[in-house]
Each structure stands twice: as C-alpha cells, then as structure tokens.
Coordinates of C-alpha atoms in Angstrom, one line a residue:
X1 CA -137.8 83.4 -55.1
X2 CA -136.3 85.0 -58.2
X3 CA -139.4 84.1 -60.3
X4 CA -141.5 85.7 -57.5
X5 CA -139.7 88.7 -57.8
X6 CA -139.7 88.9 -61.4
X7 CA -143.7 88.6 -61.3
X8 CA -144.0 91.4 -58.8
X9 CA -141.7 93.7 -60.8
X10 CA -143.7 93.0 -63.8
X11 CA -146.9 93.8 -62.0
X12 CA -145.4 96.8 -60.9
X13 CA -144.3 98.3 -64.3
X14 CA -147.6 97.3 -65.8
X15 CA -149.2 99.6 -63.0
X16 CA -151.4 96.8 -61.4
X17 CA -150.9 94.5 -58.6
X18 CA -150.4 90.8 -59.2
X19 CA -153.3 88.7 -58.5
X20 CA -153.1 86.7 -55.3
X21 CA -155.6 85.9 -52.9
X22 CA -154.3 85.6 -49.1
X23 CA -155.6 82.7 -47.3
X24 CA -156.4 82.9 -43.6
X25 CA -155.8 79.5 -41.8
X26 CA -156.8 79.4 -38.0
X27 CA -155.7 76.7 -35.9
X28 CA -156.1 76.2 -31.8
X29 CA -122.6 83.6 -40.9
X30 CA -123.0 85.3 -37.3
X31 CA -126.5 85.5 -35.6
X32 CA -126.2 89.1 -35.8
X33 CA -125.9 89.3 -39.5
X34 CA -128.4 86.6 -40.0
X35 CA -131.1 88.8 -38.1
X36 CA -129.9 91.6 -39.9
X37 CA -129.6 90.2 -43.6
X38 CA -132.4 87.7 -43.4
X39 CA -130.4 84.9 -44.6
X40 CA -133.1 82.3 -43.5
X41 CA -135.5 81.7 -46.2
X42 CA -139.2 82.0 -45.1
X43 CA -141.5 79.2 -46.1
X44 CA -143.5 79.6 -49.3
X45 CA -145.6 77.3 -51.1
X46 CA -148.2 77.8 -54.1
X47 CA -147.2 81.3 -54.7
X48 CA -147.8 82.5 -50.9
X49 CA -145.5 82.8 -47.7
X50 CA -146.6 81.2 -44.7
X51 CA -146.6 83.5 -41.7
X52 CA -147.8 82.8 -38.3
X53 CA -150.2 85.1 -36.6
X54 CA -150.7 85.7 -32.9
X55 CA -153.4 88.5 -32.4
X56 CA -152.8 88.6 -28.5
X57 CA -155.2 90.4 -26.0
X58 CA -156.8 93.8 -26.1
X59 CA -157.7 95.3 -29.3
X60 CA -155.0 92.9 -30.9
X61 CA -157.6 90.7 -32.7
X62 CA -159.2 93.7 -34.3
X63 CA -156.0 94.8 -35.4
X64 CA -155.2 91.8 -37.0
X65 CA -158.4 91.9 -38.9
X66 CA -157.6 95.1 -40.4
X67 CA -154.3 93.8 -41.4
X68 CA -156.1 90.7 -43.1
X69 CA -158.6 93.3 -44.8
X70 CA -155.7 95.5 -46.3
X71 CA -153.7 92.6 -47.2
X72 CA -157.1 90.9 -49.1
X73 CA -157.4 94.3 -50.9
X74 CA -153.5 94.4 -51.9
X75 CA -153.4 91.0 -53.2
X76 CA -150.6 90.3 -50.8
X77 CA -149.2 86.7 -51.2
X78 CA -149.3 85.7 -47.5
X79 CA -151.1 82.7 -45.8
X80 CA -151.6 83.2 -42.2
X81 CA -151.5 80.3 -39.6
X82 CA -153.5 82.0 -36.7
X83 CA -153.0 80.9 -32.8
X84 CA -154.7 82.5 -30.0
X85 CA -152.4 82.7 -27.0
X86 CA -153.5 84.6 -23.9
X87 CA -153.1 84.6 -20.1
X88 CA -155.9 86.6 -19.2
X89 CA -158.4 84.6 -21.7
X90 CA -157.2 81.2 -20.2
X91 CA -155.9 80.3 -23.7
X92 CA -152.3 79.8 -22.5
X93 CA -150.9 76.7 -21.9
X94 CA -147.6 74.8 -22.4
X95 CA -149.3 72.7 -25.2
X96 CA -150.5 75.8 -27.0
X97 CA -147.0 77.3 -26.7
X98 CA -145.6 74.3 -28.5
X99 CA -148.0 74.7 -31.3
X100 CA -147.1 78.4 -31.6
X101 CA -143.1 77.4 -31.7
X102 CA -143.8 74.6 -34.1
X103 CA -145.4 77.1 -36.4
X104 CA -142.5 79.7 -35.9
X105 CA -140.0 77.2 -36.5
X106 CA -141.6 76.2 -39.7
X107 CA -142.5 79.4 -41.1
X108 CA -139.4 81.7 -39.6
X109 CA -141.9 84.6 -39.7
X110 CA -144.6 86.0 -37.5
X111 CA -146.8 89.0 -36.8
X112 CA -147.8 89.3 -33.1
X113 CA -150.2 91.4 -31.0
X114 CA -149.6 92.2 -27.2
X115 CA -150.0 89.2 -25.1
X116 CA -150.9 90.8 -21.7
X117 CA -149.2 89.6 -18.5
X118 CA -151.3 89.6 -15.2
X119 CA -149.6 91.0 -12.3
X120 CA -151.1 88.3 -10.2
X121 CA -148.4 85.9 -9.2
X122 CA -149.7 82.1 -9.8
X123 CA -146.5 80.2 -9.2
X124 CA -144.7 80.7 -12.6
X125 CA -142.5 84.1 -13.0
X126 CA -142.0 83.8 -16.7
X127 CA -145.1 85.2 -18.4
X128 CA -145.9 83.4 -21.9
X129 CA -144.6 86.5 -23.8
X130 CA -141.3 86.1 -22.1
X131 CA -141.1 82.3 -22.8
X132 CA -141.8 83.0 -26.4
X133 CA -139.0 85.4 -26.6
X134 CA -136.5 82.9 -24.7
X135 CA -137.4 79.8 -26.8
X136 CA -136.9 81.7 -30.0
X137 CA -134.1 83.6 -28.6
X138 CA -135.5 86.9 -29.9
X139 CA -132.5 88.8 -28.5
X140 CA -132.8 91.9 -30.5
X141 CA -136.0 94.4 -30.4
X142 CA -136.1 97.2 -32.9
X143 CA -138.4 100.3 -32.7
X144 CA -138.0 102.9 -35.4
X145 CA -139.7 106.0 -34.1
X146 CA -140.4 108.4 -37.1
X147 CA -143.0 111.3 -37.4
X148 CA -145.7 110.7 -39.8
X149 CA -145.8 113.4 -42.5
X150 CA -148.7 115.6 -42.1
X151 CA -149.5 114.8 -38.3
X152 CA -148.1 117.4 -35.9
X153 CA -146.6 116.4 -32.6
X154 CA -144.6 118.4 -30.1
X155 CA -141.3 117.2 -32.0
X156 CA -141.7 116.9 -35.8
X157 CA -139.4 115.0 -38.2
X158 CA -137.9 112.6 -35.8
X159 CA -136.2 109.6 -37.1
X160 CA -134.4 107.4 -34.3
X161 CA -133.9 103.8 -33.8
X162 CA -134.2 102.1 -30.3
X163 CA -132.4 98.7 -30.0
X164 CA -133.2 96.6 -26.9
X165 CA -131.7 93.3 -25.6
X166 CA -134.7 91.5 -24.5
X167 CA -133.5 88.1 -23.3
X168 CA -131.8 88.9 -20.1
X169 CA -131.6 92.1 -17.8
X170 CA -134.2 92.7 -15.1
X171 CA -136.7 90.5 -17.2
X172 CA -134.7 87.4 -16.3
X173 CA -137.5 85.7 -14.0
X174 CA -135.4 85.2 -11.1
X175 CA -137.0 86.4 -7.8
X176 CA -137.1 84.8 -4.4
X177 CA -137.9 85.7 -0.8
X178 CA -134.6 85.6 0.7
X179 CA -136.4 86.5 4.4
X180 CA -140.0 87.2 5.8
X181 CA -140.7 90.6 3.7
X182 CA -137.4 90.7 1.8
X183 CA -137.8 89.9 -2.1
X184 CA -134.7 89.6 -4.2
X185 CA -134.8 90.3 -8.0
X186 CA -131.8 89.3 -9.8
X187 CA -130.8 91.3 -13.0
X188 CA -128.5 89.3 -15.4
X189 CA -126.1 90.9 -17.6
X190 CA -123.8 88.7 -19.7
X191 CA -120.6 89.4 -21.9
X192 CA -121.9 87.1 -24.5
X193 CA -125.4 88.7 -24.9
X194 CA -124.1 92.3 -24.2
X195 CA -121.7 91.9 -27.2
X196 CA -124.2 90.5 -29.4
X197 CA -126.7 93.2 -28.9
X198 CA -124.0 95.8 -29.3
X199 CA -122.7 94.2 -32.5
X200 CA -126.1 94.1 -33.8
X201 CA -126.6 97.8 -32.9
X202 CA -123.5 98.8 -35.0
X203 CA -124.2 96.6 -37.8
X204 CA -127.7 98.1 -38.2
X205 CA -126.4 101.5 -38.2
X206 CA -123.8 100.6 -40.9
X207 CA -126.5 98.9 -42.9
X208 CA -129.0 101.6 -42.7
X209 CA -126.4 104.3 -43.3
X210 CA -126.8 105.9 -39.5
X211 CA -123.8 107.9 -38.4
X212 CA -124.1 107.5 -34.3
X213 CA -124.9 104.9 -31.5
X214 CA -125.6 105.7 -28.1
X215 CA -125.2 103.4 -25.4
X216 CA -127.9 103.7 -22.3
X217 CA -126.8 102.5 -18.9
X218 CA -126.8 103.0 -15.5
X219 CA -123.1 102.0 -14.9
X220 CA -122.6 104.7 -12.3
X221 CA -124.9 102.7 -9.9
X222 CA -124.7 99.3 -11.2
X223 CA -121.2 99.3 -11.6
X224 CA -120.8 95.5 -12.5
X225 CA -123.8 94.8 -14.4
X226 CA -124.3 97.9 -16.4
X227 CA -120.6 98.2 -16.2
X228 CA -120.2 95.1 -18.1
X229 CA -122.7 96.2 -20.7
X230 CA -121.2 99.5 -21.3
X231 CA -117.6 97.8 -21.5
X232 CA -119.0 95.7 -24.2
X233 CA -120.4 98.5 -26.2
X234 CA -117.3 100.4 -26.1
X235 CA -115.2 97.3 -27.1
X236 CA -117.5 96.8 -30.2
X237 CA -117.4 100.3 -31.0
X238 CA -113.7 100.4 -31.7
X239 CA -114.5 98.0 -34.7
X240 CA -116.7 100.7 -36.4
X241 CA -114.4 103.5 -36.6
X242 CA -116.8 105.3 -39.0
X243 CA -119.5 105.3 -36.7
X244 CA -119.7 108.1 -33.8
X245 CA -120.2 106.3 -30.1
X246 CA -121.5 107.8 -27.1
X247 CA -122.7 106.9 -23.8
X248 CA -125.6 108.4 -21.6
X249 CA -127.0 107.4 -18.4
X250 CA -130.6 106.2 -18.5
X251 CA -132.2 109.2 -16.3
X252 CA -130.7 111.9 -18.4
X253 CA -131.5 110.1 -21.6
X254 CA -135.2 110.3 -20.6
X255 CA -134.8 114.1 -20.1
X256 CA -132.9 114.7 -23.4
X257 CA -135.4 112.4 -25.3
X258 CA -138.2 115.0 -24.1
X259 CA -136.1 118.2 -24.2
X260 CA -134.1 117.6 -27.7
X261 CA -134.7 114.1 -29.3
X262 CA -132.8 115.3 -32.5
X263 CA -129.5 114.7 -31.1
X264 CA -130.1 110.7 -31.3
X265 CA -129.7 108.4 -34.1
X266 CA -129.6 104.7 -32.9
X267 CA -129.8 103.8 -29.3
X268 CA -128.7 100.5 -27.6
X269 CA -129.8 99.5 -24.1
X270 CA -130.5 96.7 -21.8
X271 CA -133.9 95.1 -21.3
X272 CA -135.7 97.2 -18.7
X273 CA -134.5 100.8 -20.1
X274 CA -135.5 99.5 -23.5
X275 CA -138.9 98.8 -22.4
X276 CA -139.4 102.2 -21.0
X277 CA -137.5 104.3 -23.7
X278 CA -139.6 102.5 -26.6
X279 CA -142.7 104.0 -24.9
X280 CA -141.5 107.3 -24.0
X281 CA -140.2 107.8 -27.5
X282 CA -143.5 106.4 -29.1
X283 CA -145.3 109.4 -27.2
X284 CA -143.1 111.8 -29.1
X285 CA -144.7 111.1 -32.3
X286 CA -148.3 110.4 -31.7
X287 CA -148.3 107.3 -29.2
X288 CA -148.5 103.6 -29.0
X289 CA -150.8 103.4 -31.8
X290 CA -148.5 104.8 -34.7
X291 CA -145.2 102.9 -34.1
X292 CA -144.2 99.8 -35.6
X293 CA -141.5 97.2 -34.1
X294 CA -139.6 94.1 -34.7
X295 CA -137.8 91.4 -32.8
X296 CA -135.1 89.3 -34.3
X297 CA -133.1 86.1 -33.6
X298 CA -130.6 84.4 -35.9
X299 CA -133.3 82.4 -37.5
X300 CA -136.6 84.1 -36.4
X301 CA -138.3 87.4 -37.2
X302 CA -141.3 88.6 -35.2
X303 CA -143.2 91.7 -35.9
X304 CA -145.3 93.5 -33.3
X305 CA -146.0 97.1 -32.5
X306 CA -143.3 99.1 -30.9
X307 CA -145.1 100.3 -27.9
X308 CA -146.8 97.3 -26.6
X309 CA -150.1 98.1 -25.0
X310 CA -153.2 96.0 -25.2
X311 CA -155.6 99.0 -25.3
X312 CA -158.1 96.6 -23.1
X313 CA -160.5 100.0 -22.6
X314 CA -161.0 100.1 -26.4
X315 CA -161.9 96.3 -26.9
X316 CA -165.0 96.1 -29.2
X317 CA -165.5 99.6 -29.6
X318 CA -164.2 100.0 -33.0
X319 CA -161.8 102.9 -32.2
X320 CA -158.3 101.4 -32.1
X321 CA -155.7 102.7 -34.2
X322 CA -154.5 100.3 -36.8
X323 CA -151.5 102.5 -38.0
X324 CA -148.7 100.7 -35.9
X325 CA -149.9 97.4 -36.8
X326 CA -150.4 98.1 -40.3
X327 CA -146.8 99.6 -40.5
X328 CA -145.6 96.7 -38.8
X329 CA -147.0 94.4 -41.3
X330 CA -145.3 96.5 -44.1
X331 CA -142.1 95.9 -42.3
X332 CA -142.7 92.2 -42.3
X333 CA -143.5 92.3 -46.3
X334 CA -140.2 93.9 -46.7
X335 CA -138.5 91.1 -44.6
X336 CA -140.0 88.7 -47.1
X337 CA -138.8 90.7 -49.9
X338 CA -142.3 91.9 -51.0
X339 CA -141.1 95.4 -51.4
X340 CA -144.0 96.3 -54.2
X341 CA -146.6 95.2 -51.7
X342 CA -144.6 96.8 -48.4
X343 CA -144.5 100.2 -50.4
X344 CA -148.0 99.9 -51.5
X345 CA -149.7 99.5 -48.1
X346 CA -147.3 102.0 -46.3
X347 CA -147.9 104.9 -48.8
X348 CA -151.7 104.2 -48.4
X349 CA -151.5 104.7 -44.6
X350 CA -149.4 107.5 -44.8
X351 CA -151.5 109.5 -47.4
X352 CA -154.4 108.9 -45.2
X353 CA -152.9 110.4 -42.4
X354 CA -151.4 113.1 -44.1
X355 CA -154.6 114.2 -45.6
X356 CA -156.2 114.4 -42.2
X357 CA -159.7 113.7 -43.1
X358 CA -159.8 110.2 -41.5
X359 CA -158.1 109.9 -38.2
X360 CA -159.0 107.7 -35.1
X361 CA -159.5 109.2 -31.6
X362 CA -156.1 108.9 -30.3
X363 CA -154.8 111.2 -33.4
X364 CA -157.5 113.9 -32.7
X365 CA -160.1 112.6 -34.9
X366 CA -163.7 111.1 -34.8
X367 CA -163.2 108.0 -37.3
X368 CA -163.6 104.5 -36.3
X369 CA -161.1 101.7 -37.2
X370 CA -163.4 100.6 -39.9
X371 CA -163.2 104.0 -41.4
X372 CA -159.5 104.2 -41.1
X373 CA -159.1 100.8 -42.9
X374 CA -161.7 101.6 -45.5
X375 CA -159.9 104.9 -46.5
X376 CA -156.6 103.0 -46.9
X377 CA -158.3 100.3 -49.0
X378 CA -159.6 103.2 -51.2
X379 CA -156.4 104.5 -51.8
X380 CA -155.2 101.0 -52.9
X381 CA -157.7 100.7 -55.1
X382 CA -157.0 104.2 -56.5
X383 CA -153.6 103.4 -57.1
X384 CA -154.0 100.1 -58.7
X385 CA -156.4 101.8 -61.6
X386 CA -153.5 103.8 -62.9

C-alpha cells in the first residue's frame, strides 16, 4: 500500500498519470470507527484494486459504462467484478445473491446502481436490495448534499450531510394480515442500532470538522419507537460536548429544508425518514442525477447514488446524467486511498458542469450521456499534458 501511494505521488508531481489499465471482468476497534476510518484493507493484486460492480436496473448499466470509460481514460488501478442482479429482469435468485455476497466478502468494496423493487407481492416481503443490506449489515447510509459550482438552483452554496440508519425501522419486512382487510406493518427500533447510528453521525461530524448534528424523529406520535431513537441520540450527544445537538420533527424538517436548508449540517434519522429526506435534499441542488452517496458496515463499503432512482424512462436514450455515479465513483477511489485519481476525475466533472457548455437534459441542456463523458475525458487528457 505504501509503495502504491509512493508511485501515485511520483506521478502527480511529474504532472502525468501513472500508467495502469483498468480491467473489467464480468461474471453471472468499533464498527462505527471501522466504517469511518476504512480500517479493513481492500483486496489488491497486480497493482489493481478489486471492486464488485452491480449495475442494477434502469439506466444503471449505462451509468456504469460511463464510469468504466472515465476510469480507463484516467488509468485508474481498479479491476471490476461485474454482477447483474435484477428482480424486474428475472436476474435475481438466492444463488446469484450469494455470488454477489461472495465477491463483496472478498473485495470489501462495491459500486452499485439502483436495484428496482417491484410493488407486486410475490410471496417474499424483503427485496434483494434489502437482503443485500442486511447480509452485509450496511447500517449507515451517507448522502453529502452539496451545490455544484456554476450550476444555479433555488438554493446555492448548500453543504449538508444526511445519515440514515438502513437496517431496521419501517423497512423491516414484517407485515401480516391480522384480520380480513387489516394489514399490520411493524416498525422496529432497537437501542443497539440507534446507538450505533447516532455514534456514527457524531464520529462523522468530528472527523469531517462539522459543528452540528440534528436528530430527525416523530417521537411526539411514535412515543416508544422514535422516542427510543431520540433518547439514544441525546445520550450519545453528551459524549461530544463540542458538537452542537438539536432535534427536529420530521414534518417540520421537510419544511425547513425547503425554506432554509442552510441551518443544517449533519442530520441523522431512522430508515424511512432518511429515504424521503435524501430525495428531497437532492432536489435542492439539481436532482437525483447529481448527488452521490455511500453505505457502510464495519467491514464493507458500497458506493451508490444518493437519490436512488432507476430512471426507467431514460433507458437506451443516451440522456441519463452520469454526474452522481461519477462523483460516487470518486468517493470510492478516495476510500481506496487513490486520492490523486479521485481528485482528477471529480475536478474534471465539476469543470465540465461549471463551464456550462455540456449539460444533460435534467440540468437544462441538450447534451447526451456520451457528450458529457467525452467532455470529462477531454479534460482528463488536457490535464495529463501539463
């Protein structure tokens, strides 16, 4: 690892990229601190890191193709192991899920598109997306909502982080018909997992130099469930006297995010609220196409877009915005300690957006996905010359 960093630094100071060719292979202390500080070493062989890739549904495969093209142009030392897991395309089964899990257990790091969950009930309540999270114990979902320079929205210069507990809550897959025409859905909140996500949020705020954590809840109505979550957050906050702590009811939080999002820094919340707030906040800075995200357990890191949307209506039309997936990929590179490549690609993406000449339709332009990726690669090549 030290040798790799030395090579990267040497390439950086010489003003050129280290020469690696990414290979694409297709085949059908505390948990909190481990997740934050990346203590588990990712798998690496022959100068390349192994990463599990799950393209997902909708435009996911097209976005992953964009990532591969940009990685190739930037000579990123990553080898992808690609798996297709999809419920809507009949490419999901327990055996296929086991293959993905085996790859993840070996590689420790994955990049993933949205696996669409059908609404029809076919005898199994837990989707493959949820099963994957539970098997890997991906308890913390992190979405950094940040304005992109040069792209004006209703609110500009935003910088806030949403941390969501995503292994329990309303998404516990515990539903049953207690009487004819009466469905009961169980929301599970535990002290252990509430303490864990609260600790993660405060550790994150400390590590990233942030000053405030807001716990979002509905304890005025769900007095026991959300009450326990809120109590755990309050107790953990006492261990971090330098971090300001406040609480906010979920419905008020939605309104405040629209009216005055600048008051927020780090927000922590249970599963369903986080899912809603992720998408709301993404809309503040340009939509699902521009916000990256990631999920952590004590051992694994999965990088995926912040607002999970398959964009099925855009499939095959070459109009999807690859910004969110590319920025997600740069976060993955940073997790792998490939800082040079991460900065190289993220700078290129942001320069293309700031110049405003090449933008996809969701950003008010007329460019295709291919046009956008080409503009990024042109910036990479231009930088490598100097």
